[in-house]
mmCIF file of C-alpha atoms in Angstrom:
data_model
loop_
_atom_site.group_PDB
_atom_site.id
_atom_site.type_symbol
_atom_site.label_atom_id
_atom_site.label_comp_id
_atom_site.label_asym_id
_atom_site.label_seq_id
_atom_site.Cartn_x
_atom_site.Cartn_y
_atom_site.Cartn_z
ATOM 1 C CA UNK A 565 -8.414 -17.772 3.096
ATOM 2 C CA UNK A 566 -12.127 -17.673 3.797
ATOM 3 C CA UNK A 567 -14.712 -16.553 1.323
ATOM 4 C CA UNK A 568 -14.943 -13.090 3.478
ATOM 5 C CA UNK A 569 -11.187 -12.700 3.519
ATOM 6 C CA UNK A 570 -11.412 -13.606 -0.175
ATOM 7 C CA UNK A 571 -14.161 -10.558 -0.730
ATOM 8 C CA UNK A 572 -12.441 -8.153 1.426
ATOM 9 C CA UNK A 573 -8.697 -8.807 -0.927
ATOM 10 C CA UNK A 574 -11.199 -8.001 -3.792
ATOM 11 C CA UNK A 575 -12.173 -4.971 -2.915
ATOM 12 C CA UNK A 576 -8.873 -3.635 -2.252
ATOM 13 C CA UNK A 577 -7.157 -4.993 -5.149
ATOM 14 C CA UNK A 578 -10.350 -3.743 -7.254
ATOM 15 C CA UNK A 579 -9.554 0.151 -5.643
ATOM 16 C CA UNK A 580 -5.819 -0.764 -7.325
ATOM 17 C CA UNK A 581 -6.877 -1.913 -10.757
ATOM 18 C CA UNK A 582 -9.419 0.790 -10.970
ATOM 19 C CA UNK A 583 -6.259 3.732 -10.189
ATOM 20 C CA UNK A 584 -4.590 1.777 -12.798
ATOM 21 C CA UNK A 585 -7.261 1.449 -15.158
ATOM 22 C CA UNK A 586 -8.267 5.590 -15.202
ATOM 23 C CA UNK A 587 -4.484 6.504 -15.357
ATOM 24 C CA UNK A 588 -3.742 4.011 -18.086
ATOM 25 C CA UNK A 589 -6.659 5.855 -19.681
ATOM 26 C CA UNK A 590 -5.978 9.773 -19.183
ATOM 27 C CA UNK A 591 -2.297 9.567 -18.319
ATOM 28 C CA UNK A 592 -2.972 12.105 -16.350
ATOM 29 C CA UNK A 593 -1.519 10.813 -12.467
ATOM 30 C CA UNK A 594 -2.867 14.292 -10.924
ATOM 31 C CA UNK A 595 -6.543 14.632 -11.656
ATOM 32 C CA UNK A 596 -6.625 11.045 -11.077
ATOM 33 C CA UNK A 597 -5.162 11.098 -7.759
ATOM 34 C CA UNK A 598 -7.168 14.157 -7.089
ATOM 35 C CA UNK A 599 -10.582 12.478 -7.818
ATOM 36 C CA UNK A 600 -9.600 9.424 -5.844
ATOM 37 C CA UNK A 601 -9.173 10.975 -3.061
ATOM 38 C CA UNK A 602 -12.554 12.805 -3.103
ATOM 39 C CA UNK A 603 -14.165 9.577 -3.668
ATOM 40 C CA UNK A 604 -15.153 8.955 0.048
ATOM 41 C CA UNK A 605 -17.387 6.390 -0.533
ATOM 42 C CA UNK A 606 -14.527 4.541 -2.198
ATOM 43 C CA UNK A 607 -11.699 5.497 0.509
ATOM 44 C CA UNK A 608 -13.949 4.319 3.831
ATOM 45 C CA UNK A 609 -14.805 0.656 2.105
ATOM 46 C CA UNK A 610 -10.947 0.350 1.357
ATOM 47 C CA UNK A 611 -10.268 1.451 4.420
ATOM 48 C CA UNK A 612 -13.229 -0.925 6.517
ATOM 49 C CA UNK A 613 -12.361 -3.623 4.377
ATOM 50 C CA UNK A 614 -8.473 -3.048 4.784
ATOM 51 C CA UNK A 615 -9.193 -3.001 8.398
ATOM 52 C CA UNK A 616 -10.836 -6.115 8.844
ATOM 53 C CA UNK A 617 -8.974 -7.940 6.191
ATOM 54 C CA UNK A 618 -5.794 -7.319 8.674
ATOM 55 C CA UNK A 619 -7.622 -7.829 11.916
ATOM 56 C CA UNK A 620 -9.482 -10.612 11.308
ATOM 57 C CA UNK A 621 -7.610 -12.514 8.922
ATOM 58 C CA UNK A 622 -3.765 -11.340 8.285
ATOM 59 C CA UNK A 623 -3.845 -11.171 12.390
ATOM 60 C CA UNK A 624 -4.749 -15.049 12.618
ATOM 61 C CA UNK A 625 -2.248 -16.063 10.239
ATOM 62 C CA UNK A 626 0.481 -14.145 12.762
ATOM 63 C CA UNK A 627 -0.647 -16.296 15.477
ATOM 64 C CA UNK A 628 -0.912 -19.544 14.058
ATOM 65 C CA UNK A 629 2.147 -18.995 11.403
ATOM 66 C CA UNK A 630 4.292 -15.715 13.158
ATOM 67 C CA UNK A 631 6.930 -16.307 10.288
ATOM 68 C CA UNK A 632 4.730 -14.798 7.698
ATOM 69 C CA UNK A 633 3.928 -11.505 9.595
ATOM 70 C CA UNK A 634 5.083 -8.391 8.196
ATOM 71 C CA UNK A 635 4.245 -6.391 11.790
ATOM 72 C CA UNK A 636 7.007 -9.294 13.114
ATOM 73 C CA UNK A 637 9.087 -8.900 10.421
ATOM 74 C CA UNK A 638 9.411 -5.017 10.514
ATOM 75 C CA UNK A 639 9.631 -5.550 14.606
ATOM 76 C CA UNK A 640 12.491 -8.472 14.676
ATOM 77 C CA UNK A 641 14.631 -6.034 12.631
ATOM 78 C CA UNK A 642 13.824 -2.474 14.287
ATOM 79 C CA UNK A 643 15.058 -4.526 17.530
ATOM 80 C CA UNK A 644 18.207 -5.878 15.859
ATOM 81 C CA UNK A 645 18.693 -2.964 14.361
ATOM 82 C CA UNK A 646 18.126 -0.353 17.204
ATOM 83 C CA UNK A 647 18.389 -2.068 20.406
ATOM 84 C CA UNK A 648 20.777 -5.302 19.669
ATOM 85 C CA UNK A 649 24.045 -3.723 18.264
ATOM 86 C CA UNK A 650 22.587 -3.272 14.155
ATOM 87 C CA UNK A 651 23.174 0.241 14.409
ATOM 88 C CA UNK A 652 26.775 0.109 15.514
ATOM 89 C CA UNK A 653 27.556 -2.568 13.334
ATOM 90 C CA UNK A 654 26.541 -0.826 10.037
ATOM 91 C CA UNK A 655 28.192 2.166 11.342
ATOM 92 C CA UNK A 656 31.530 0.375 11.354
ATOM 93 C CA UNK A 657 30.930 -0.980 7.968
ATOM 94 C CA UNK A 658 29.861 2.474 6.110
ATOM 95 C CA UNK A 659 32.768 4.273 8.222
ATOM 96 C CA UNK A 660 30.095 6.739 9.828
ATOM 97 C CA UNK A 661 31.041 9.924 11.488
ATOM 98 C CA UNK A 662 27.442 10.687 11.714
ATOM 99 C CA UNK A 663 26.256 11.780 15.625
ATOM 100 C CA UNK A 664 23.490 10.426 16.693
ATOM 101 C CA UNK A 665 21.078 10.754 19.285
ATOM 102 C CA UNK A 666 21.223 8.120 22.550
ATOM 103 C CA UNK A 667 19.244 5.667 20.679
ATOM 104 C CA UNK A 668 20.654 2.565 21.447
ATOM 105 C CA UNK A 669 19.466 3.214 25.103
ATOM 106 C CA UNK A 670 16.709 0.544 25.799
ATOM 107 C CA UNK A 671 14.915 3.523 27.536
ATOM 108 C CA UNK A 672 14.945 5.745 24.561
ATOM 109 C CA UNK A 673 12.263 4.878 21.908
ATOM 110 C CA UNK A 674 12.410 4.762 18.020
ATOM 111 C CA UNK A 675 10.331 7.706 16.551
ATOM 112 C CA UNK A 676 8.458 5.288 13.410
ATOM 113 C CA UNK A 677 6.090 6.959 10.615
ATOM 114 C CA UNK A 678 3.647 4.516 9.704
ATOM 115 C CA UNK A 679 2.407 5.553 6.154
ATOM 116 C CA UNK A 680 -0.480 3.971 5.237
ATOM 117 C CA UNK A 681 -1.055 2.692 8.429
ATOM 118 C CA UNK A 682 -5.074 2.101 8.385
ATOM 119 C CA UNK A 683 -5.104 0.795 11.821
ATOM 120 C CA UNK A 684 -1.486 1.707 13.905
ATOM 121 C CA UNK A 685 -0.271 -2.125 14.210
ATOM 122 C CA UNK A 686 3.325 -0.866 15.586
ATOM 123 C CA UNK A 687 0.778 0.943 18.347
ATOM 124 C CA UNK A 688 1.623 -2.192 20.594
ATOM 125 C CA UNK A 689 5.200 -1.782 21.063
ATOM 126 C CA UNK A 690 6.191 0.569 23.736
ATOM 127 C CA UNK A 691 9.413 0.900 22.410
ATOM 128 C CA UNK A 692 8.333 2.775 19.747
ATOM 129 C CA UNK A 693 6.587 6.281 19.332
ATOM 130 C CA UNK A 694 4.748 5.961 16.342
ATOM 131 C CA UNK A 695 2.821 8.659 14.011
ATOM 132 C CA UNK A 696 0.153 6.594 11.946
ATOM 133 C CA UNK A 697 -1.125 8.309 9.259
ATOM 134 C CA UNK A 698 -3.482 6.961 5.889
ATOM 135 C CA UNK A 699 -5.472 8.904 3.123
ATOM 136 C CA UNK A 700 -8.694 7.177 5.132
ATOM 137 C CA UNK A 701 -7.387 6.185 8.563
ATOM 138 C CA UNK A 702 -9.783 3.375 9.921
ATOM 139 C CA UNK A 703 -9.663 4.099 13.637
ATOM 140 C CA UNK A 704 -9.036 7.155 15.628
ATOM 141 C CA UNK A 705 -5.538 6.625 16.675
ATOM 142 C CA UNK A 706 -4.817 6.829 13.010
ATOM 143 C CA UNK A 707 -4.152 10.671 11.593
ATOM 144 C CA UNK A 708 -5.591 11.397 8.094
ATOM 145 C CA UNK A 709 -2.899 13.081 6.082
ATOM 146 C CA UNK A 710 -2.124 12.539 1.968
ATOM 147 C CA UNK A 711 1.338 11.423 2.062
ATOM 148 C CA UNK A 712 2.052 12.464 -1.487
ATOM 149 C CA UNK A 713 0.976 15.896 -1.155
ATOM 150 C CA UNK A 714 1.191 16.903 2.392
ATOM 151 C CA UNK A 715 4.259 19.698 2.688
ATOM 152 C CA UNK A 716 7.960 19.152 4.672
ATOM 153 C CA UNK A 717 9.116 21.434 7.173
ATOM 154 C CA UNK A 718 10.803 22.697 10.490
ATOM 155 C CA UNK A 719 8.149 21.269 12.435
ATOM 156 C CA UNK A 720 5.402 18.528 12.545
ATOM 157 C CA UNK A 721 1.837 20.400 13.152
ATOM 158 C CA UNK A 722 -1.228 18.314 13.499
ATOM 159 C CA UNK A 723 -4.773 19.822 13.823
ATOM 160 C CA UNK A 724 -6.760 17.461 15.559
ATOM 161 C CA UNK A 725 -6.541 13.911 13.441
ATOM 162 C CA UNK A 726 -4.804 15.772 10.333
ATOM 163 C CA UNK A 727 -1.840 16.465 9.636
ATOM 164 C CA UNK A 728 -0.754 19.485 8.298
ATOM 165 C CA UNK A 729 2.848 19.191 7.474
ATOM 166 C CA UNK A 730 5.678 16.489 8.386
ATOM 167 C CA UNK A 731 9.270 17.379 10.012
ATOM 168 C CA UNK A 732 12.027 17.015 7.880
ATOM 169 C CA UNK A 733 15.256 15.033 9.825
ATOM 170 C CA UNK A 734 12.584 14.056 12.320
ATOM 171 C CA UNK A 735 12.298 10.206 12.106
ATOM 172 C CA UNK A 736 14.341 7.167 12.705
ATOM 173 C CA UNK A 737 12.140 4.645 10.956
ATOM 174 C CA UNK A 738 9.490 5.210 8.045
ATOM 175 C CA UNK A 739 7.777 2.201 7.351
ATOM 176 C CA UNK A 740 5.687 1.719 3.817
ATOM 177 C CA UNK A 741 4.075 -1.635 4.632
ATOM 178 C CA UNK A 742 1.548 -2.220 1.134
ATOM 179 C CA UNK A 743 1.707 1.365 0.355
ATOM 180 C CA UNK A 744 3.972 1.276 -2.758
ATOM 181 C CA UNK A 745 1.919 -0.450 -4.854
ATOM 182 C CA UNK A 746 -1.581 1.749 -3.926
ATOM 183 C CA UNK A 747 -0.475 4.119 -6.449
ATOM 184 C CA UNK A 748 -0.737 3.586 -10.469
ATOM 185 C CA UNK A 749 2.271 5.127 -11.115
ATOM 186 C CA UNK A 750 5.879 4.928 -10.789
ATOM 187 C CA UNK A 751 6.585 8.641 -10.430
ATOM 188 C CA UNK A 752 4.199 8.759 -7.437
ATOM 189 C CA UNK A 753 5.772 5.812 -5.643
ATOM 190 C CA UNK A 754 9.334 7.658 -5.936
ATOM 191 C CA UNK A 755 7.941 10.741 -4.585
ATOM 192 C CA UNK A 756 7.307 9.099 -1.663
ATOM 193 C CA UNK A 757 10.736 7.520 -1.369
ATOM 194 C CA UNK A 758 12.266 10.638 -1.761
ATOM 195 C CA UNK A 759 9.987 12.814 0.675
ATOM 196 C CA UNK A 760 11.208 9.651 3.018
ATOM 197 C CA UNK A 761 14.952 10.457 2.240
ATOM 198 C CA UNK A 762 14.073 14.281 3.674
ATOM 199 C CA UNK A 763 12.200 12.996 6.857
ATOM 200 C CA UNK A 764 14.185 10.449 8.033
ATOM 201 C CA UNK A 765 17.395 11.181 10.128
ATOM 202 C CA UNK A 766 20.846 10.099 8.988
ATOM 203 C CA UNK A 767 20.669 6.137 9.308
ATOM 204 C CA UNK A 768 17.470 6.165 9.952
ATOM 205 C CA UNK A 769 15.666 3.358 8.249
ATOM 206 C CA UNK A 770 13.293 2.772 5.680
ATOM 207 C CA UNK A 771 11.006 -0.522 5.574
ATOM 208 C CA UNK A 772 9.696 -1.481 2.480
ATOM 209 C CA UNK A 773 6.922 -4.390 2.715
ATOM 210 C CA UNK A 774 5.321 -5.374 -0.888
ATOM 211 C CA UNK A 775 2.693 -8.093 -1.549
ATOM 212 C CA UNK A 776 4.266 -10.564 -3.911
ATOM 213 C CA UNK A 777 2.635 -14.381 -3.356
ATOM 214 C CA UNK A 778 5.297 -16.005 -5.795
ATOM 215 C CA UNK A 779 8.510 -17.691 -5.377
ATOM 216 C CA UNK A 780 11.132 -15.430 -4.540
ATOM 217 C CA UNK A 781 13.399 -15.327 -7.409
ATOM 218 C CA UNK A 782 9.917 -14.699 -9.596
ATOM 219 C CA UNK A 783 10.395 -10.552 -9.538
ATOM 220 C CA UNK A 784 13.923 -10.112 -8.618
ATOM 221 C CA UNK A 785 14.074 -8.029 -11.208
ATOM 222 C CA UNK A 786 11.970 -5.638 -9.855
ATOM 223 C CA UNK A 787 13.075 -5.302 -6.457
ATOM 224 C CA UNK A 788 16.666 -4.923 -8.326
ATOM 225 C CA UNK A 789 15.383 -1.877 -9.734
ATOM 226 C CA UNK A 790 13.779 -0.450 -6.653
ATOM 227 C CA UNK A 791 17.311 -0.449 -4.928
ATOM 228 C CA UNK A 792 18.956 0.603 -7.757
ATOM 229 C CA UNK A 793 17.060 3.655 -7.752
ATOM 230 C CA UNK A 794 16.501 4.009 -4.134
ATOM 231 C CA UNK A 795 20.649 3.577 -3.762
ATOM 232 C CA UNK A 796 21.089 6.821 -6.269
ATOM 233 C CA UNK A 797 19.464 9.173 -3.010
ATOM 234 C CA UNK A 798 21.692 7.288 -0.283
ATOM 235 C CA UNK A 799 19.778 4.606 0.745
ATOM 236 C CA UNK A 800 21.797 1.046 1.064
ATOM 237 C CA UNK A 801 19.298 -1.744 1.263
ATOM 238 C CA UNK A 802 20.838 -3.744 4.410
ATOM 239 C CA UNK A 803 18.431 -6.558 4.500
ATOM 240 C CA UNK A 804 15.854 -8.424 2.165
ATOM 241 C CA UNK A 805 13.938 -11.325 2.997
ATOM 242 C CA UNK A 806 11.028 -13.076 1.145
ATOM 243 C CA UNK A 807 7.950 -14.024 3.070
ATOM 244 C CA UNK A 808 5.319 -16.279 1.995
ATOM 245 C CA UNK A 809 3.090 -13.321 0.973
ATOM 246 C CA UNK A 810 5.575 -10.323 0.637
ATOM 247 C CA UNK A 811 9.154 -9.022 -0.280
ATOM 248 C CA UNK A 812 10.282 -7.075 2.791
ATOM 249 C CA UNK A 813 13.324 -4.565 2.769
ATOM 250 C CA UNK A 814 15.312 -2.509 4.970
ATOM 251 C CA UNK A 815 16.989 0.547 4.042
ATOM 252 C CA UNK A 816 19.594 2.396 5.738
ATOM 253 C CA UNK A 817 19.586 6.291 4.746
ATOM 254 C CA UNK A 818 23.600 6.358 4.781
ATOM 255 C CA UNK A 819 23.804 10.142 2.933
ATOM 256 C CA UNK A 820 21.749 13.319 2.517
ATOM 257 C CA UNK A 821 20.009 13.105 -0.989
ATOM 258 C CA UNK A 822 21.998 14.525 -4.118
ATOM 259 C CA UNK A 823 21.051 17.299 -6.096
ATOM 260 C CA UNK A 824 19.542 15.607 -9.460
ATOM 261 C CA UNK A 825 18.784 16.639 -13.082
ATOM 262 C CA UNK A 826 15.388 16.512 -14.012
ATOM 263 C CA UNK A 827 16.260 13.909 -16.241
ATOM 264 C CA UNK A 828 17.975 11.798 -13.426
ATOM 265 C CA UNK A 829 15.104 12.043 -11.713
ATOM 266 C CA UNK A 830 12.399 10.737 -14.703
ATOM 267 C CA UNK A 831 14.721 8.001 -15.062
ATOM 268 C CA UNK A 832 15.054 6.811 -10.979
ATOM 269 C CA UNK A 833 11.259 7.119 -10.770
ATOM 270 C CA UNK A 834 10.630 4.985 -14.107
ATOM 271 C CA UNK A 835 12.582 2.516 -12.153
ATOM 272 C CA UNK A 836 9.816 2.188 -9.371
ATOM 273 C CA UNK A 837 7.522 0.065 -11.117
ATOM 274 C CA UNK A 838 5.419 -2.982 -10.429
ATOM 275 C CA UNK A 839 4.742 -6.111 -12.732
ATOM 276 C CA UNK A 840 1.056 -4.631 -12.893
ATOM 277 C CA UNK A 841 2.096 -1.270 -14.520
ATOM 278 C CA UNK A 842 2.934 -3.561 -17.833
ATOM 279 C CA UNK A 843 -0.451 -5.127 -17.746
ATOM 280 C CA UNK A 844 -3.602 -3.521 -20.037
ATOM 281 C CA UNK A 845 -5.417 -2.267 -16.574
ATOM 282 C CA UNK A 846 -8.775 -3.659 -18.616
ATOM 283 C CA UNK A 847 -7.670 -7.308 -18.279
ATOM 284 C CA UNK A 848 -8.807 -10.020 -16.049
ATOM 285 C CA UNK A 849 -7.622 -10.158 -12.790
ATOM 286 C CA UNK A 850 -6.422 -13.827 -13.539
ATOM 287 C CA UNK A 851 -4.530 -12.486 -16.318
ATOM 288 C CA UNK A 852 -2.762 -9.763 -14.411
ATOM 289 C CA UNK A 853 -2.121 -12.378 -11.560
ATOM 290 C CA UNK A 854 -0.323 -14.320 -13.813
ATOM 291 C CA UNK A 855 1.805 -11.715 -15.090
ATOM 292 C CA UNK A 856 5.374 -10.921 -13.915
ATOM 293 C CA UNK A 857 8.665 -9.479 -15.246
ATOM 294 C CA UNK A 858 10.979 -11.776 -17.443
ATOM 295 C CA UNK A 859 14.566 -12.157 -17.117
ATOM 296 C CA UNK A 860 17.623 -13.699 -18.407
ATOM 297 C CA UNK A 861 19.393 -16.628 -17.312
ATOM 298 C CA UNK A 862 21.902 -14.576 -15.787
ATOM 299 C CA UNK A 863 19.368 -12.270 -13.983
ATOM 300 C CA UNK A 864 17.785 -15.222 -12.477
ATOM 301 C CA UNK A 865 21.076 -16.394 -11.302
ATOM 302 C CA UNK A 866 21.751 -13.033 -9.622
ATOM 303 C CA UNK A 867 17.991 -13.004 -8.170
ATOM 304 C CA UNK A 868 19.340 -15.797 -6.426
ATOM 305 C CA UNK A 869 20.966 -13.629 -3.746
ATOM 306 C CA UNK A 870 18.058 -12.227 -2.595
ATOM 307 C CA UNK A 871 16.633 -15.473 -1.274
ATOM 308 C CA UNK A 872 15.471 -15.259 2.219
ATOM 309 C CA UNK A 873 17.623 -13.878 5.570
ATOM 310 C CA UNK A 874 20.221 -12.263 2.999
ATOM 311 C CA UNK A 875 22.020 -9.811 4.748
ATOM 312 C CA UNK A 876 23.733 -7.169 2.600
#
């Protein structure tokens, strides 16, 4: 990467460390979310440097090397899955009786929330009708709305580029694509899994895309956990692949979400964490680059099935 691309990844994994660094200090996830997001100055430079980081960099590394895209990745599947029999198949396999809408008509198009969108990448594929939204969107086509607090309901109302409130049973793809990780704590990245459980349709899907530059087997651990967690509100994590730069995940929302204990709950969202939540926030970055979780031999082994193009 160039020294530009270099200082834009700075910045934005500098907005990270910093959410990590005040909640590691106050342990208190609200007012620090709260004061975050009325730091403009801080939300338009991650958002302009997000922006350009994607566009000017990310975007020539999807021309010159398309097998390390994450915008390819998360289109290859929604085709398989939508338009190329993935859908049926997966049906037959979880014995659906589910009804659903004429979607596998090439004519119909897949309803997609981008969270955390920044700059509406999926805004190219006509097959799709997307709703891009980010705490700091970075062009207009891009809706400003704060995924973790904005409310569910009956209908999806937007007043001119916010949005109000999302639909519940609306969607037939939510895609977090380097969202997860944004927020310092676990708790907040399950909220969002589970307010994706309530918007998504039955069998809708849910793409998970998280930044992860080491071997694959390196944090198996950790996406273990995720759909461990993820499984105990019905989604069934139907395929994982490793890219050079990212662990990317599908999700199939096969069941409406449970009724759970508080407890139960605490327990699924501890399971949402990152290597970086076990690092003192005040270290170097080199330090915290370096970090990652540990396993046994027999963990490894089992990470082992999540090498690249396994299909679950």
């Amino acid at each position: 990467m160039s020294n530009d691309g270099r200082m834009l990844a700075n910045i934005v994994k500098n907005v990270h460390k910093r959410l990590r660094q005040e909640f590691y200090k106050t342990g208190d996830m609200e007012s620090v979310w709260m004061n975050h997001c009325g730091n403009m100055t801080c939300l338009k430079k991650y958002a302009s440097s997000m922006h350009k980081l994607a566009t000017e960099h990310w975007e020539q590394l999807r021309v010159s090397n398309p097998a390390t895209s994450r915008i390819n990745w998360t289109w290859s599947f929604l085709q398989y899955y939508f338009f190329t029999g993935g859908l049926e198949l997966h049906r037959q396999k979880s014995n659906s009786d589910a009804e659903w809408p004429k979607l596998i008509l090439k004519e119909s198009k897949v309803t997609v929330l981008d969270v955390g969108s920044c700059y509406n990448p999926f805004g190219e594929y006509e097959e799709l009708d997307v709703l891009s939204i980010d705490l700091c969107p970075a062009i207009e086509s891009v809706y400003q709305c704060d995924f973790l607090k904005v409310p569910l309901g009956k209908t999806t109302v937007i007043d001119g580029q916010n949005v109000l409130s999302l639909a519940t049973n609306q969607f037939h793809c939510i895609v977090f694509s380097f969202l997860l990780e944004y927020f310092p704590s676990p708790s907040q990245r399950w909220t969002c899994c589970e307010k994706a459980q309530q918007l998504l349709l039955r069998e809708g899907i849910l793409i998970i895309i998280t930044p992860d530059s080491k071997a694959a087997h390196s944090n198996a651990k950790v996406m273990r956990s995720w759909r461990e967690a993820l499984s105990a509100i019905g989604f069934k994590r139907i395929k994982y692949e490793k890219l050079q730069h990212a662990h990317c995940m599908a999700f199939r929302k096969n069941s409406v979400e449970p009724e759970l204990k508080a407890e139960d709950r605490e327990l699924l969202a501890s399971k949402m964490y990152i290597p970086q939540d076990f690092c003192n926030p005040s270290d170097s970055s080199e330090n915290e680059e370096k970090d990652e979780i540990k396993f046994t031999e027999a963990e490894l082994a089992e990470g082992f099935t999540n090498l690249p193009m396994f299909d679950e």
